[in-house]
mmCIF file of C-alpha atoms and ligand atoms in Angstrom:
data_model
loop_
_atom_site.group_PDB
_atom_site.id
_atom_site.type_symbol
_atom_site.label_atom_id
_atom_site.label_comp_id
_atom_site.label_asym_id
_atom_site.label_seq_id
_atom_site.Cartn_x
_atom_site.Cartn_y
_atom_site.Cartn_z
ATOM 1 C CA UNK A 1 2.792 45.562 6.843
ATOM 2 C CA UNK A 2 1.211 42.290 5.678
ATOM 3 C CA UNK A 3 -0.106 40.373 8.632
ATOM 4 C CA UNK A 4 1.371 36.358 7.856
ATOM 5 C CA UNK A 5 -0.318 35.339 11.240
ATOM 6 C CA UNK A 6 -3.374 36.325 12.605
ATOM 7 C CA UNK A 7 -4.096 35.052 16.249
ATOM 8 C CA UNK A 8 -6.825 31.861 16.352
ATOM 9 C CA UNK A 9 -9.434 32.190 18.368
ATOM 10 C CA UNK A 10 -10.143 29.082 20.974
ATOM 11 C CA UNK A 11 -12.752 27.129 20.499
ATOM 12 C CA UNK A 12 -13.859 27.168 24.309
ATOM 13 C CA UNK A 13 -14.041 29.826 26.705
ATOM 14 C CA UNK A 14 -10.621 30.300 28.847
ATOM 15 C CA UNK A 15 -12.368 29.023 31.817
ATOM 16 C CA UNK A 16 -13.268 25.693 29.902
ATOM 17 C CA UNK A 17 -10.230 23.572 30.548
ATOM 18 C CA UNK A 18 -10.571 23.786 34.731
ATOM 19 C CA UNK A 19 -9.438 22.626 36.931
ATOM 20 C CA UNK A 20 -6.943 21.058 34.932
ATOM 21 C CA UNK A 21 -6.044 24.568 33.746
ATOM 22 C CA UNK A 22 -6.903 27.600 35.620
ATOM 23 C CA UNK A 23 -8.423 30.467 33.100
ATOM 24 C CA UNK A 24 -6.165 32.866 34.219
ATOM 25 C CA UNK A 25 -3.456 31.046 32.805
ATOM 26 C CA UNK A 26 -5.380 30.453 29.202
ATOM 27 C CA UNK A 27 -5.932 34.076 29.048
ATOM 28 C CA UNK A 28 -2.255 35.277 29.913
ATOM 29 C CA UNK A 29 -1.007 32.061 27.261
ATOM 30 C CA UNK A 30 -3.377 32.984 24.959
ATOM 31 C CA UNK A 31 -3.650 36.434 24.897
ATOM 32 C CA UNK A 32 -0.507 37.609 25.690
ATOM 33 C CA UNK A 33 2.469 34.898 24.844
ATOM 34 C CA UNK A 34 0.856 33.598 21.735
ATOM 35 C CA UNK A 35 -0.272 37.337 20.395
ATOM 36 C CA UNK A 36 3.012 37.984 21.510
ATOM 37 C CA UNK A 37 5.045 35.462 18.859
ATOM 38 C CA UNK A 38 2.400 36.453 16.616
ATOM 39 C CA UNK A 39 3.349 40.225 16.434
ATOM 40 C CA UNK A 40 7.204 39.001 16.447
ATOM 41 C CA UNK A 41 7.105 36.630 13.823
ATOM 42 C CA UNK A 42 4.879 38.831 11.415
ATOM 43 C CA UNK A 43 7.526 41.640 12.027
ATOM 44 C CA UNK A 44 10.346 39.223 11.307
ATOM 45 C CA UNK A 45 9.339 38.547 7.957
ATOM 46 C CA UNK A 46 7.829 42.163 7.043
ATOM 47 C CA UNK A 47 9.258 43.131 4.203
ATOM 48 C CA UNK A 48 10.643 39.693 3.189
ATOM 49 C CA UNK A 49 9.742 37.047 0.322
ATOM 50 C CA UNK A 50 8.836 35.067 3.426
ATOM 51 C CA UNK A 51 5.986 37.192 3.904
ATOM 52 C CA UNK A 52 2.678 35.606 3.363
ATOM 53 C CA UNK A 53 3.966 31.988 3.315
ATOM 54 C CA UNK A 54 2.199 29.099 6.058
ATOM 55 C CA UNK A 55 4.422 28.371 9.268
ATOM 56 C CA UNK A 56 5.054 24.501 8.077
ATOM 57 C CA UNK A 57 6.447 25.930 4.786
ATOM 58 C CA UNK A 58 8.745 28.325 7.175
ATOM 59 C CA UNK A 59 9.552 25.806 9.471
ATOM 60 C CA UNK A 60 10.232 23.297 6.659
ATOM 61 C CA UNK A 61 12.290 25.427 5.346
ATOM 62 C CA UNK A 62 14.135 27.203 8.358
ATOM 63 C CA UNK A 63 17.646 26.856 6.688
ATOM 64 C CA UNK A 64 16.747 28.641 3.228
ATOM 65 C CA UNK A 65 16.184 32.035 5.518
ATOM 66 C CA UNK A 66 18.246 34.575 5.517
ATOM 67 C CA UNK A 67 20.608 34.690 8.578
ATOM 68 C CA UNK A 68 19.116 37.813 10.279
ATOM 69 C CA UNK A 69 15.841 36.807 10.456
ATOM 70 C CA UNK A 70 16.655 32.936 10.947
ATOM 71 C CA UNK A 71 16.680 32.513 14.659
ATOM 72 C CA UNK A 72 13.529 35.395 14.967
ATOM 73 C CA UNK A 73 11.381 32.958 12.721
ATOM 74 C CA UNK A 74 12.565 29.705 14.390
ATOM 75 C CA UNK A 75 11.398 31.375 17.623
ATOM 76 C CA UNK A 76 8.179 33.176 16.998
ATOM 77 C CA UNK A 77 7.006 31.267 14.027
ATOM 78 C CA UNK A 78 7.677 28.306 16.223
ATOM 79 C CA UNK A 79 5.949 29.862 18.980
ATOM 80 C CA UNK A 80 2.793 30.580 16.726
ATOM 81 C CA UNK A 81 2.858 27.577 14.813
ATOM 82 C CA UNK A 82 3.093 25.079 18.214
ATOM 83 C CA UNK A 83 0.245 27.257 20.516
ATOM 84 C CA UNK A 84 -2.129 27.111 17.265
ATOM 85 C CA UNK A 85 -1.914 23.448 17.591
ATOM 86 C CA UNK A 86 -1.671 23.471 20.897
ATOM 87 C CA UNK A 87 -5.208 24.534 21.509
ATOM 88 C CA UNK A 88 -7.100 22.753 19.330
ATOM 89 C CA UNK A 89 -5.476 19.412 20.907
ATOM 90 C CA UNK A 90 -7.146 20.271 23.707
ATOM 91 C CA UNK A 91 -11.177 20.289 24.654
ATOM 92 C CA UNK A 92 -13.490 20.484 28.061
ATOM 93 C CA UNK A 93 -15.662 17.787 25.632
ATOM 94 C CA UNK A 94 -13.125 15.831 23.916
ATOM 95 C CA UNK A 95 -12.622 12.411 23.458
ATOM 96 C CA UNK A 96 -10.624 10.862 26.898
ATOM 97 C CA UNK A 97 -9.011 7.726 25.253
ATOM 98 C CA UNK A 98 -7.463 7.101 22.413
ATOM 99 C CA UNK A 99 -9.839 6.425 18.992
ATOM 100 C CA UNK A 100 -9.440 4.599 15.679
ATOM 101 C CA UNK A 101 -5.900 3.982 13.983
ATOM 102 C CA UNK A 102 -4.307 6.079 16.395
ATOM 103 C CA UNK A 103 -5.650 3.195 19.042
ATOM 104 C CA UNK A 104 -4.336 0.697 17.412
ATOM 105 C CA UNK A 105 -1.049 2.145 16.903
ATOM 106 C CA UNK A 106 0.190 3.287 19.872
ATOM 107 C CA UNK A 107 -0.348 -0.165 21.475
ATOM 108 C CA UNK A 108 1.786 -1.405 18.465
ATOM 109 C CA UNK A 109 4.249 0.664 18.507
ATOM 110 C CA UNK A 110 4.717 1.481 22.692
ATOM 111 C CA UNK A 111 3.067 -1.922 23.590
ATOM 112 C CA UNK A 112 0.012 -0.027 25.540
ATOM 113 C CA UNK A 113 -1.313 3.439 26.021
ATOM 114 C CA UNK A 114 0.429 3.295 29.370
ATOM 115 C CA UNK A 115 4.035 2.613 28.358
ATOM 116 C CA UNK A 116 3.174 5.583 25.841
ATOM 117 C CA UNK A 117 1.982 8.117 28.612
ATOM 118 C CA UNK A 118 4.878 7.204 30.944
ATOM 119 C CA UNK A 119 7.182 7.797 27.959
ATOM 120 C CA UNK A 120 5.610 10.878 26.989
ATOM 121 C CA UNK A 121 5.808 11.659 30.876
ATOM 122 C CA UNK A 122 9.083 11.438 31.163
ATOM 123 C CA UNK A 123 9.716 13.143 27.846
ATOM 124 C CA UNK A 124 7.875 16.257 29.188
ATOM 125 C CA UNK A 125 9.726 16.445 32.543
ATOM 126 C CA UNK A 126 13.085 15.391 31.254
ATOM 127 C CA UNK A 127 12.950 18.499 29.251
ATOM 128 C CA UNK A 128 15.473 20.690 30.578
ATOM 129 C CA UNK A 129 14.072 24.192 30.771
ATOM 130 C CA UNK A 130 11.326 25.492 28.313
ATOM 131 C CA UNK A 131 10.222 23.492 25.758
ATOM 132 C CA UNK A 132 7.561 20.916 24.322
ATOM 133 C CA UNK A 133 6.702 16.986 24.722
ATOM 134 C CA UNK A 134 5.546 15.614 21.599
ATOM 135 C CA UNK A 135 4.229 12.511 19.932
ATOM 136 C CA UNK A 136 5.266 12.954 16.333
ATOM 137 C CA UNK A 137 5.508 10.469 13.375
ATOM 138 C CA UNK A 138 8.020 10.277 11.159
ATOM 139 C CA UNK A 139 8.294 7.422 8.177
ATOM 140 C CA UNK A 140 5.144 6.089 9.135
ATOM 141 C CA UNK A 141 6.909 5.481 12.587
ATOM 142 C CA UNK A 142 5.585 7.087 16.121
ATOM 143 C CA UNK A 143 8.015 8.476 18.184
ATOM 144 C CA UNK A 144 7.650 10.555 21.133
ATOM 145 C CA UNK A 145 10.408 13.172 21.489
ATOM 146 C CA UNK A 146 11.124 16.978 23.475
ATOM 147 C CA UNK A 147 12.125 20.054 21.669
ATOM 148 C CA UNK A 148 13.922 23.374 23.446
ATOM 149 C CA UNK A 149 12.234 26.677 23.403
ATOM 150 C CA UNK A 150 9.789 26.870 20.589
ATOM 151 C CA UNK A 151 11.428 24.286 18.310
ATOM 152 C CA UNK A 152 9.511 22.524 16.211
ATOM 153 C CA UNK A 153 9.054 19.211 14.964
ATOM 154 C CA UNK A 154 8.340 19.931 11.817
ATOM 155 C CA UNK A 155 12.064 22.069 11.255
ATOM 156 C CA UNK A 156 12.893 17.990 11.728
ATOM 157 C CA UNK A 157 10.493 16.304 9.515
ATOM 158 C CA UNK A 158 8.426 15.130 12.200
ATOM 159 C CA UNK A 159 4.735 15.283 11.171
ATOM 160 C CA UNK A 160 2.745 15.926 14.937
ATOM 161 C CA UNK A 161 0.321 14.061 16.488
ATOM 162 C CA UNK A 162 0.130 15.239 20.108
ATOM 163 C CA UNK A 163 2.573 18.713 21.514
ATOM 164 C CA UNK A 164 2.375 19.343 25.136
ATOM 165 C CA UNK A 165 3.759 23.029 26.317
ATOM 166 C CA UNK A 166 6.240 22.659 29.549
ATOM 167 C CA UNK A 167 7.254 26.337 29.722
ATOM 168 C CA UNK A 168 6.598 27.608 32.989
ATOM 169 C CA UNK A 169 4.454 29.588 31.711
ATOM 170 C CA UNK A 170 1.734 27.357 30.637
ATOM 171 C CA UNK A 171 1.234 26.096 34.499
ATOM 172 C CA UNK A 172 3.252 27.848 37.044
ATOM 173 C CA UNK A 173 0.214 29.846 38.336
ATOM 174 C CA UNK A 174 -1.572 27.049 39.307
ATOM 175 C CA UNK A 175 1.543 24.240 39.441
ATOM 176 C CA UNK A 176 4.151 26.317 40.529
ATOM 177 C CA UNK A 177 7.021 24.503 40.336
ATOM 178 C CA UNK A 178 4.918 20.680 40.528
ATOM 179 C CA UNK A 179 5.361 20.240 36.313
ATOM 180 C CA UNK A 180 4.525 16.219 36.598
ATOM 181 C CA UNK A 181 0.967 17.464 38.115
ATOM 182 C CA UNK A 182 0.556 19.698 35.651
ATOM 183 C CA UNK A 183 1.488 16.554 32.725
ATOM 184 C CA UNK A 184 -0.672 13.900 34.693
ATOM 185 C CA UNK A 185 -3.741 17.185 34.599
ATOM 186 C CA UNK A 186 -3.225 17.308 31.255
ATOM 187 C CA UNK A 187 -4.544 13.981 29.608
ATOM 188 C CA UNK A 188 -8.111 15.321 31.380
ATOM 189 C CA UNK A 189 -8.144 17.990 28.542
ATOM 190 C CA UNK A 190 -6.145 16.107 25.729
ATOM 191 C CA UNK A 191 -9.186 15.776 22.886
ATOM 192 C CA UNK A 192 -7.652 12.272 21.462
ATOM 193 C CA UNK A 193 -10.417 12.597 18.099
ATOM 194 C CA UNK A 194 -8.592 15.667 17.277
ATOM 195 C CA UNK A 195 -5.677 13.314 17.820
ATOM 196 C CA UNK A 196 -6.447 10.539 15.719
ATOM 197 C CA UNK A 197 -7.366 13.686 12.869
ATOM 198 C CA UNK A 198 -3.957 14.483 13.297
ATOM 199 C CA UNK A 199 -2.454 10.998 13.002
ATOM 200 C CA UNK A 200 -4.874 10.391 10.081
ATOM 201 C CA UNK A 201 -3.561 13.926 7.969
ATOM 202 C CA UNK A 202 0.027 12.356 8.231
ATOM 203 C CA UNK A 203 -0.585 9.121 6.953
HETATM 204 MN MN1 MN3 B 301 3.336 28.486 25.706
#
């Protein structure tokens, strides 16, 4: 069986992002839900002409699959692709504010880095359910939008920018049921220069 996906390895210990998130819950995420996608998706597309290819040009592309593996490689693909990028978005060292371009155009385009976090805010509780905040670009344009399950922006033509996780299962040990804490936590780990390199690869 050709392994498409092999699981990244974080560039910090799973201790490095507390308080703002507990190691327990990086090991469980990491470990266990994103290995866990991993072994799905790879076994979705064993065996298929899919095999082999990157998640953005399976994601791209989600409507060229065959039916029977379709929804399997929206989820798990999804799930891979999203918690890769999820954890390099986030550092114990990062960069707290905004940097460069990226500066400049989020105050442009939400009128200050504050109207853009409460948007994103409410973006990320407002999701129903499991799913994913995101600040995405698309036309040159920022735009801040939620996704279901493992959806991802890219099966829209979004390029991404910034992707916060709101499944329980990316805070409920430590948050419980308190999600906003868990979003207003989160900009403490948010590395904004890996950020701005991601605004920067979709210009
Ligand atoms: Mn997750």
């Amino acid at each position: 069986m050709t392994q498409t996906f092999t699981l990244p390895e974080l560039n910090y210990a799973y201790d490095a992002l507390a308080p703002y998130i507990d190691a327990k819950t990086m090991e469980i995420h990491h470990s266990k839900h994103h290995a866990g996608y991993m072994k799905k998706a790879n076994a979705a597309l064993d065996g298929t002409k899919w095999e082999g290819k990157t998640a953005k040009e399976i994601l791209t592309n989600l409507d060229a699959l065959p039916t029977e593996i379709k929804t399997a490689a929206r989820n798990n693909v999804g799930g891979f692709c999203n918690h890769s990028f999820f954890w390099e978005l986030m550092s114990p060292n990062g960069k707290k504010a905004p940097v460069g371009d990226l500066s400049i155009a989020l105050s442009s385009e939400f009128g200050s880095l504050e109207n853009f976090k409460d948007k994103f805010h409410t973006a990320a509780l407002k999701q129903f359910g499991s799913g994913w905040a995101w600040l995405a670009m698309k036309d040159g344009n920022l735009e801040v939008l939620s996704t279901a399950n493992q959806d991802s922006p890219l099966s829209l033509g979004y390029h991404r920018i910034i992707g916060l996780d709101v499944w329980e299962h990316a805070y409920y040990l430590n948050y419980q049921n308190r999600r906003a804490e868990y979003v207003d936590a989160w900009w403490n780990v948010l590395d904004w220069a890996q950020a701005e390199k991601n605004f920067q690869s979709g210009l």
